[in-house]
Amino acid sequence: MLLVPTYVSTSPIAGKGLFAARDIAEGEIVWKFVEGFDKRLSPSDVELLPQSERDAVFTWGYLSQRSGQWVLCGDEGRRVNHSDQPNLAGGYDTSRPGDEGYSYALRPIKEGEELTDNYHHYDQSAGRKLSGEVPSPELANAGSRRDAGSQPGA
């Protein structure tokens, strides 16, 4: 769930992107996984979906390196584009079992600046997505899981 005001606009990176609607302070939490608002699907659940819905999961979701489950943002947080020099980073609240994490500002972000994250830090399907390949539900069994640990202020 997005925790700061944002808007969607044309991105110089790819298609549409998510932009800050106000200045965001360094360290401010921008997005966090909220059970019931954001969705989590097992790879076997995704395999059972009709092809059009699977395609939507692969396009808009990410395959969590932490849980091995597909995560779908319940809002426009799904429009954060990839960058090798992102202005967001993620962490996990290790006191919350099953936490799928949060994103915070690595540095001050100006109003109107596109929000970016490095997909490789949390998405097992990042390599395939960024190369244009369509990920598959089975990726969860092929990738390793990792826990980035908690960040201050979570």
Short mmCIF file of C-alpha atoms in Angstrom, two decimals:
data_model
loop_
_atom_site.label_atom_id
_atom_site.label_comp_id
_atom_site.label_asym_id
_atom_site.label_seq_id
_atom_site.Cartn_x
_atom_site.Cartn_y
_atom_site.Cartn_z
CA MET A 1 0.00 0.00 0.00
CA LEU A 2 1.36 3.36 -1.00
CA LEU A 3 1.88 5.63 2.01
CA VAL A 4 2.74 8.86 0.16
CA PRO A 5 0.83 10.80 -2.50
CA THR A 6 1.82 9.74 -6.02
CA TYR A 7 0.56 9.94 -9.59
CA VAL A 8 0.99 7.89 -12.76
CA SER A 9 2.50 9.49 -15.84
CA THR A 10 4.58 8.66 -18.91
CA SER A 11 7.97 7.35 -17.89
CA PRO A 12 11.27 7.93 -19.69
CA ILE A 13 12.24 4.45 -18.41
CA ALA A 14 9.32 2.33 -19.66
CA GLY A 15 5.66 3.01 -20.47
CA LYS A 16 3.98 4.51 -17.43
CA GLY A 17 5.69 5.13 -14.12
CA LEU A 18 4.90 6.27 -10.60
CA PHE A 19 5.89 9.81 -9.60
CA ALA A 20 6.10 11.64 -6.29
CA ALA A 21 3.23 14.11 -5.79
CA ARG A 22 5.22 15.85 -3.03
CA ASP A 23 8.78 15.88 -1.74
CA ILE A 24 9.69 12.65 0.07
CA ALA A 25 12.27 12.71 2.86
CA GLU A 26 15.24 10.35 2.95
CA GLY A 27 14.26 7.25 4.94
CA GLU A 28 10.51 7.87 4.61
CA ILE A 29 8.53 4.70 4.02
CA VAL A 30 6.81 4.95 0.64
CA TRP A 31 5.14 1.55 0.31
CA LYS A 32 4.52 -1.45 2.55
CA PHE A 33 2.82 -4.79 2.11
CA VAL A 34 -0.59 -4.76 3.80
CA GLU A 35 -2.30 -8.14 4.06
CA GLY A 36 -5.82 -7.96 2.61
CA PHE A 37 -5.03 -4.91 0.49
CA ASP A 38 -2.04 -6.31 -1.37
CA LYS A 39 -2.31 -9.92 -2.52
CA ARG A 40 -0.04 -12.92 -2.21
CA LEU A 41 -0.43 -15.99 -4.47
CA SER A 42 1.47 -19.26 -4.42
CA PRO A 43 3.01 -20.40 -7.72
CA SER A 44 0.51 -23.30 -7.77
CA ASP A 45 -2.39 -20.80 -7.36
CA VAL A 46 -1.02 -18.78 -10.28
CA GLU A 47 -0.80 -21.91 -12.47
CA LEU A 48 -4.56 -22.42 -11.98
CA LEU A 49 -5.48 -18.94 -13.24
CA PRO A 50 -6.67 -18.32 -16.81
CA GLN A 51 -3.81 -17.25 -19.09
CA SER A 52 -4.87 -13.58 -19.16
CA GLU A 53 -4.79 -13.43 -15.34
CA ARG A 54 -1.42 -15.24 -15.20
CA ASP A 55 -0.06 -12.67 -17.65
CA ALA A 56 -1.28 -9.89 -15.36
CA VAL A 57 0.45 -11.50 -12.35
CA PHE A 58 3.72 -11.84 -14.31
CA THR A 59 3.50 -8.25 -15.58
CA TRP A 60 2.35 -6.43 -12.46
CA GLY A 61 3.47 -8.73 -9.65
CA TYR A 62 6.81 -9.82 -8.30
CA LEU A 63 8.04 -13.22 -7.18
CA SER A 64 9.19 -12.61 -3.62
CA GLN A 65 12.74 -13.69 -2.87
CA ARG A 66 11.68 -13.92 0.75
CA SER A 67 8.59 -16.13 0.54
CA GLY A 68 8.66 -17.60 -2.96
CA GLN A 69 5.12 -16.30 -3.51
CA TRP A 70 3.81 -13.88 -6.12
CA VAL A 71 2.94 -10.47 -4.65
CA LEU A 72 0.49 -8.05 -6.29
CA CYS A 73 0.25 -4.45 -5.12
CA GLY A 74 -3.34 -3.39 -4.52
CA ASP A 75 -2.68 0.11 -5.87
CA GLU A 76 -0.45 1.93 -8.33
CA GLY A 77 2.66 0.81 -6.41
CA ARG A 78 2.88 -1.79 -9.16
CA ARG A 79 4.02 0.97 -11.52
CA VAL A 80 7.39 1.57 -9.85
CA ASN A 81 9.93 1.01 -12.63
CA HIS A 82 13.34 -0.66 -12.36
CA SER A 83 16.61 1.26 -12.12
CA ASP A 84 20.16 0.17 -11.38
CA GLN A 85 20.45 3.47 -9.45
CA PRO A 86 17.07 3.54 -7.68
CA ASN A 87 15.75 6.16 -5.30
CA LEU A 88 13.91 3.47 -3.29
CA ALA A 89 15.16 0.41 -1.42
CA GLY A 90 13.38 -2.24 0.55
CA GLY A 91 13.47 -4.00 3.84
CA TYR A 92 11.45 -6.41 5.94
CA ASP A 93 9.89 -6.11 9.36
CA THR A 94 11.24 -9.33 10.85
CA SER A 95 8.88 -8.98 13.83
CA ARG A 96 5.96 -9.65 11.44
CA PRO A 97 5.94 -13.26 10.23
CA GLY A 98 5.18 -13.42 6.52
CA ASP A 99 6.01 -9.75 5.97
CA GLU A 100 6.57 -9.03 2.28
CA GLY A 101 8.41 -5.85 3.06
CA TYR A 102 8.35 -2.14 2.48
CA SER A 103 10.11 0.45 0.35
CA TYR A 104 11.75 3.58 1.68
CA ALA A 105 13.47 6.60 0.12
CA LEU A 106 17.23 6.11 -0.21
CA ARG A 107 17.67 9.86 -0.54
CA PRO A 108 15.44 12.93 -0.70
CA ILE A 109 13.04 12.61 -3.65
CA LYS A 110 11.66 15.76 -5.24
CA GLU A 111 8.02 16.28 -6.20
CA GLY A 112 7.61 15.16 -9.82
CA GLU A 113 10.52 12.67 -9.69
CA GLU A 114 9.85 9.11 -10.83
CA LEU A 115 10.00 6.47 -8.09
CA THR A 116 12.36 3.60 -8.96
CA ASP A 117 13.56 0.42 -7.32
CA ASN A 118 16.08 -2.29 -8.21
CA TYR A 119 13.92 -5.32 -9.00
CA HIS A 120 16.87 -7.68 -8.48
CA HIS A 121 16.79 -6.94 -4.74
CA TYR A 122 13.40 -8.58 -4.16
CA ASP A 123 11.99 -10.18 -7.33
CA GLN A 124 13.10 -13.68 -8.34
CA SER A 125 11.64 -13.03 -11.81
CA ALA A 126 13.54 -9.74 -12.36
CA GLY A 127 16.08 -11.11 -14.82
CA ARG A 128 13.42 -12.64 -17.02
CA LYS A 129 11.13 -9.61 -16.81
CA LEU A 130 13.87 -7.15 -17.70
CA SER A 131 15.07 -9.30 -20.61
CA GLY A 132 11.53 -9.45 -21.99
CA GLU A 133 10.96 -13.12 -21.16
CA VAL A 134 7.67 -14.13 -19.60
CA PRO A 135 8.29 -15.52 -16.11
CA SER A 136 6.67 -18.78 -15.11
CA PRO A 137 5.05 -19.79 -11.81
CA GLU A 138 7.71 -22.48 -11.35
CA LEU A 139 10.40 -19.83 -10.84
CA ALA A 140 9.63 -19.99 -7.14
CA ASN A 141 11.14 -23.46 -6.99
CA ALA A 142 14.28 -22.46 -8.92
CA GLY A 143 15.32 -19.29 -7.06
CA SER A 144 16.86 -18.98 -3.64
CA ARG A 145 15.04 -17.15 -0.88
CA ARG A 146 16.74 -14.45 1.11
CA ASP A 147 15.90 -12.12 3.93
CA ALA A 148 17.23 -8.59 3.58
CA GLY A 149 16.75 -8.03 7.31
CA SER A 150 14.94 -5.18 8.91
CA GLN A 151 15.56 -1.50 8.43
CA PRO A 152 15.35 1.15 11.12
CA GLY A 153 11.97 2.80 11.43
CA ALA A 154 9.96 -0.16 10.20
#
